[in-house]
């Protein structure tokens, strides 16, 4: 499955609502990070925004704040740069031997309410990056040769190969709730 096919299958499961996407200056974000992001991720952000799936997995919106700049004076706390820095520290602390990677090769695109982390292993072309999942409960890392949207589709359909997600609320949930931060703010009246 290609990144585009994964995104198309995801929209079949979760039709995007009008106005849900975020306008991102991809050129500025990619320049700050020094890499190009996968097309399926860009489509998810462009169509869903920083979507929260099933009150469990938050897709993180990109910013120009990177792991290298997240601790600089005036840098906003949180976000992709901050979470990626934490992920890289966690990788170094847990020293996973089963996956050949350096901390700097990880970029975090999602986080769960369970403190699980969802990353890319940034090797090769962006649309070929593998998903790496950190399961906080057992301090285990799992590499899946799937793109981000393809991974989400596999989880929502309960497909083989992503059993690392079998105990989560998203497993085999073909119509989970989903909302982005702007929709959550509107619902709270802010």
mmCIF file of C-alpha atoms in Angstrom:
data_model
loop_
_atom_site.group_PDB
_atom_site.id
_atom_site.type_symbol
_atom_site.label_atom_id
_atom_site.label_comp_id
_atom_site.label_asym_id
_atom_site.label_seq_id
_atom_site.Cartn_x
_atom_site.Cartn_y
_atom_site.Cartn_z
ATOM 1 C CA UNK A 1 0.000 0.000 0.000
ATOM 2 C CA UNK A 2 1.302 3.455 -0.820
ATOM 3 C CA UNK A 3 1.072 6.489 1.449
ATOM 4 C CA UNK A 4 -1.662 7.888 -0.812
ATOM 5 C CA UNK A 5 -3.639 4.633 -0.714
ATOM 6 C CA UNK A 6 -3.339 4.539 3.077
ATOM 7 C CA UNK A 7 -4.708 8.063 3.323
ATOM 8 C CA UNK A 8 -7.569 7.268 0.930
ATOM 9 C CA UNK A 9 -8.507 4.191 2.958
ATOM 10 C CA UNK A 10 -8.369 6.266 6.162
ATOM 11 C CA UNK A 11 -10.776 8.848 4.712
ATOM 12 C CA UNK A 12 -13.112 5.983 3.839
ATOM 13 C CA UNK A 13 -13.209 5.020 7.511
ATOM 14 C CA UNK A 14 -13.181 8.581 8.862
ATOM 15 C CA UNK A 15 -14.548 11.080 6.357
ATOM 16 C CA UNK A 16 -12.909 14.453 7.103
ATOM 17 C CA UNK A 17 -15.272 17.184 8.231
ATOM 18 C CA UNK A 18 -15.166 20.491 6.341
ATOM 19 C CA UNK A 19 -12.841 22.972 8.015
ATOM 20 C CA UNK A 20 -11.093 20.382 10.190
ATOM 21 C CA UNK A 21 -7.675 20.670 8.592
ATOM 22 C CA UNK A 22 -4.823 22.885 9.648
ATOM 23 C CA UNK A 23 -3.051 25.320 7.353
ATOM 24 C CA UNK A 24 0.634 24.503 7.711
ATOM 25 C CA UNK A 25 3.537 26.280 6.073
ATOM 26 C CA UNK A 26 5.130 22.987 5.069
ATOM 27 C CA UNK A 27 8.150 24.681 3.481
ATOM 28 C CA UNK A 28 8.993 26.471 6.749
ATOM 29 C CA UNK A 29 8.368 23.389 8.897
ATOM 30 C CA UNK A 30 10.444 21.135 6.657
ATOM 31 C CA UNK A 31 13.251 23.690 6.488
ATOM 32 C CA UNK A 32 13.330 23.926 10.296
ATOM 33 C CA UNK A 33 13.381 20.140 10.676
ATOM 34 C CA UNK A 34 15.782 19.586 7.798
ATOM 35 C CA UNK A 35 13.600 16.870 6.321
ATOM 36 C CA UNK A 36 10.520 16.338 4.203
ATOM 37 C CA UNK A 37 7.508 14.851 5.971
ATOM 38 C CA UNK A 38 5.587 11.882 4.506
ATOM 39 C CA UNK A 39 2.719 12.753 2.173
ATOM 40 C CA UNK A 40 0.131 10.770 4.162
ATOM 41 C CA UNK A 41 0.983 12.765 7.306
ATOM 42 C CA UNK A 42 0.670 16.029 5.389
ATOM 43 C CA UNK A 43 -2.728 14.917 4.067
ATOM 44 C CA UNK A 44 -3.906 13.949 7.563
ATOM 45 C CA UNK A 45 -2.891 17.347 8.968
ATOM 46 C CA UNK A 46 -4.329 19.186 5.946
ATOM 47 C CA UNK A 47 -7.683 17.349 6.201
ATOM 48 C CA UNK A 48 -8.102 16.481 9.910
ATOM 49 C CA UNK A 49 -5.711 18.781 11.749
ATOM 50 C CA UNK A 50 -4.172 17.624 15.014
ATOM 51 C CA UNK A 51 -6.800 14.944 15.308
ATOM 52 C CA UNK A 52 -7.538 12.977 18.484
ATOM 53 C CA UNK A 53 -8.756 9.488 17.577
ATOM 54 C CA UNK A 54 -11.066 7.702 19.992
ATOM 55 C CA UNK A 55 -9.994 9.869 22.939
ATOM 56 C CA UNK A 56 -6.747 7.892 22.773
ATOM 57 C CA UNK A 57 -4.241 8.776 20.022
ATOM 58 C CA UNK A 58 -3.398 12.395 19.230
ATOM 59 C CA UNK A 59 -1.756 13.129 15.873
ATOM 60 C CA UNK A 60 0.680 15.942 16.613
ATOM 61 C CA UNK A 61 0.694 19.040 14.432
ATOM 62 C CA UNK A 62 4.093 20.092 13.089
ATOM 63 C CA UNK A 63 5.768 23.363 13.994
ATOM 64 C CA UNK A 64 9.085 25.010 13.269
ATOM 65 C CA UNK A 65 10.147 24.170 16.842
ATOM 66 C CA UNK A 66 12.442 21.144 16.599
ATOM 67 C CA UNK A 67 14.071 18.932 19.256
ATOM 68 C CA UNK A 68 17.168 21.122 18.866
ATOM 69 C CA UNK A 69 15.266 24.366 19.496
ATOM 70 C CA UNK A 70 12.517 23.322 21.944
ATOM 71 C CA UNK A 71 14.498 24.401 25.007
ATOM 72 C CA UNK A 72 15.578 27.782 23.654
ATOM 73 C CA UNK A 73 14.272 30.871 25.481
ATOM 74 C CA UNK A 74 10.883 31.852 24.103
ATOM 75 C CA UNK A 75 10.216 28.507 22.393
ATOM 76 C CA UNK A 76 6.672 27.335 23.093
ATOM 77 C CA UNK A 77 6.479 24.246 25.298
ATOM 78 C CA UNK A 78 4.881 21.092 23.982
ATOM 79 C CA UNK A 79 4.377 20.166 20.391
ATOM 80 C CA UNK A 80 6.222 17.900 18.007
ATOM 81 C CA UNK A 81 9.724 19.180 18.791
ATOM 82 C CA UNK A 82 9.329 18.777 22.538
ATOM 83 C CA UNK A 83 7.718 15.323 22.310
ATOM 84 C CA UNK A 84 10.321 14.155 19.800
ATOM 85 C CA UNK A 85 13.095 15.290 22.174
ATOM 86 C CA UNK A 86 11.447 13.277 24.967
ATOM 87 C CA UNK A 87 11.085 10.280 22.643
ATOM 88 C CA UNK A 88 14.761 10.412 21.749
ATOM 89 C CA UNK A 89 15.680 10.557 25.446
ATOM 90 C CA UNK A 90 13.404 7.581 26.125
ATOM 91 C CA UNK A 91 15.047 5.666 23.267
ATOM 92 C CA UNK A 92 18.503 6.367 24.695
ATOM 93 C CA UNK A 93 17.362 5.409 28.223
ATOM 94 C CA UNK A 94 15.725 2.117 27.192
ATOM 95 C CA UNK A 95 18.452 1.122 24.695
ATOM 96 C CA UNK A 96 16.262 -1.133 22.508
ATOM 97 C CA UNK A 97 18.497 -3.768 20.930
ATOM 98 C CA UNK A 98 15.854 -5.230 18.613
ATOM 99 C CA UNK A 99 15.670 -2.130 16.381
ATOM 100 C CA UNK A 100 18.751 -0.734 14.672
ATOM 101 C CA UNK A 101 18.351 3.028 14.972
ATOM 102 C CA UNK A 102 19.860 6.114 16.516
ATOM 103 C CA UNK A 103 17.737 8.467 18.653
ATOM 104 C CA UNK A 104 18.168 11.273 16.085
ATOM 105 C CA UNK A 105 16.426 9.108 13.457
ATOM 106 C CA UNK A 106 13.123 9.203 15.369
ATOM 107 C CA UNK A 107 10.446 11.853 14.853
ATOM 108 C CA UNK A 108 7.268 11.563 16.908
ATOM 109 C CA UNK A 109 3.980 12.088 15.056
ATOM 110 C CA UNK A 110 1.557 10.868 17.736
ATOM 111 C CA UNK A 111 1.064 10.302 21.435
ATOM 112 C CA UNK A 112 -1.543 8.333 23.351
ATOM 113 C CA UNK A 113 -3.368 8.939 26.597
ATOM 114 C CA UNK A 114 -1.510 5.842 27.876
ATOM 115 C CA UNK A 115 1.829 7.654 27.261
ATOM 116 C CA UNK A 116 2.546 5.401 24.261
ATOM 117 C CA UNK A 117 4.467 7.161 21.497
ATOM 118 C CA UNK A 118 4.159 6.856 17.720
ATOM 119 C CA UNK A 119 7.192 7.767 15.641
ATOM 120 C CA UNK A 120 8.806 7.443 12.270
ATOM 121 C CA UNK A 121 12.181 5.894 11.699
ATOM 122 C CA UNK A 122 13.412 8.536 9.254
ATOM 123 C CA UNK A 123 15.438 6.356 6.902
ATOM 124 C CA UNK A 124 15.056 6.468 3.137
ATOM 125 C CA UNK A 125 12.315 8.351 1.344
ATOM 126 C CA UNK A 126 9.664 9.898 3.635
ATOM 127 C CA UNK A 127 6.800 7.866 2.145
ATOM 128 C CA UNK A 128 8.778 4.721 2.996
ATOM 129 C CA UNK A 129 9.446 5.544 6.670
ATOM 130 C CA UNK A 130 8.477 2.829 9.139
ATOM 131 C CA UNK A 131 6.282 3.470 12.142
ATOM 132 C CA UNK A 132 7.904 2.791 15.498
ATOM 133 C CA UNK A 133 5.661 2.399 18.547
ATOM 134 C CA UNK A 134 6.824 2.820 22.133
ATOM 135 C CA UNK A 135 4.543 0.929 24.524
ATOM 136 C CA UNK A 136 4.945 2.775 27.796
ATOM 137 C CA UNK A 137 3.437 0.036 29.968
ATOM 138 C CA UNK A 138 6.215 -2.417 29.208
ATOM 139 C CA UNK A 139 8.937 -0.049 27.913
ATOM 140 C CA UNK A 140 8.953 -1.910 24.588
ATOM 141 C CA UNK A 141 9.607 -0.605 21.092
ATOM 142 C CA UNK A 142 8.013 -2.142 17.987
ATOM 143 C CA UNK A 143 8.933 -1.348 14.399
ATOM 144 C CA UNK A 144 6.213 -1.765 11.791
ATOM 145 C CA UNK A 145 6.933 -1.492 8.081
ATOM 146 C CA UNK A 146 3.850 0.646 7.532
ATOM 147 C CA UNK A 147 3.300 4.319 6.812
ATOM 148 C CA UNK A 148 1.407 6.433 9.315
ATOM 149 C CA UNK A 149 -2.021 6.374 7.612
ATOM 150 C CA UNK A 150 -1.609 2.706 6.708
ATOM 151 C CA UNK A 151 -0.792 1.967 10.368
ATOM 152 C CA UNK A 152 -3.955 3.758 11.518
ATOM 153 C CA UNK A 153 -6.067 1.852 8.975
ATOM 154 C CA UNK A 154 -4.586 -1.468 10.124
ATOM 155 C CA UNK A 155 -5.310 -0.633 13.769
ATOM 156 C CA UNK A 156 -8.878 0.572 13.116
ATOM 157 C CA UNK A 157 -9.593 -2.578 11.113
ATOM 158 C CA UNK A 158 -7.869 -4.907 13.604
ATOM 159 C CA UNK A 159 -5.607 -6.288 10.878
ATOM 160 C CA UNK A 160 -2.760 -8.701 11.591
ATOM 161 C CA UNK A 161 0.685 -7.238 12.081
ATOM 162 C CA UNK A 162 -0.240 -4.426 14.475
ATOM 163 C CA UNK A 163 -1.080 -6.506 17.543
ATOM 164 C CA UNK A 164 0.989 -4.058 19.601
ATOM 165 C CA UNK A 165 -2.240 -2.003 19.468
ATOM 166 C CA UNK A 166 -4.642 -4.861 20.303
ATOM 167 C CA UNK A 167 -5.261 -3.710 23.878
ATOM 168 C CA UNK A 168 -5.988 -0.098 22.931
ATOM 169 C CA UNK A 169 -9.412 1.516 22.448
ATOM 170 C CA UNK A 170 -8.698 1.954 18.717
ATOM 171 C CA UNK A 171 -8.247 -1.746 17.984
ATOM 172 C CA UNK A 172 -10.848 -2.841 15.439
ATOM 173 C CA UNK A 173 -12.885 0.352 16.009
ATOM 174 C CA UNK A 174 -14.054 1.096 12.480
ATOM 175 C CA UNK A 175 -15.792 4.323 13.441
ATOM 176 C CA UNK A 176 -13.963 5.933 16.357
ATOM 177 C CA UNK A 177 -14.764 9.400 17.545
ATOM 178 C CA UNK A 178 -12.379 12.014 16.282
ATOM 179 C CA UNK A 179 -11.940 15.689 16.909
ATOM 180 C CA UNK A 180 -9.139 18.235 16.508
ATOM 181 C CA UNK A 181 -8.020 20.922 18.942
ATOM 182 C CA UNK A 182 -10.055 23.679 17.256
ATOM 183 C CA UNK A 183 -13.205 21.559 17.536
ATOM 184 C CA UNK A 184 -12.427 20.802 21.207
ATOM 185 C CA UNK A 185 -11.992 24.542 21.918
ATOM 186 C CA UNK A 186 -15.313 25.340 20.204
ATOM 187 C CA UNK A 187 -17.061 22.625 22.215
ATOM 188 C CA UNK A 188 -15.699 24.161 25.444
ATOM 189 C CA UNK A 189 -16.899 27.601 24.332
ATOM 190 C CA UNK A 190 -13.412 29.069 23.996
#
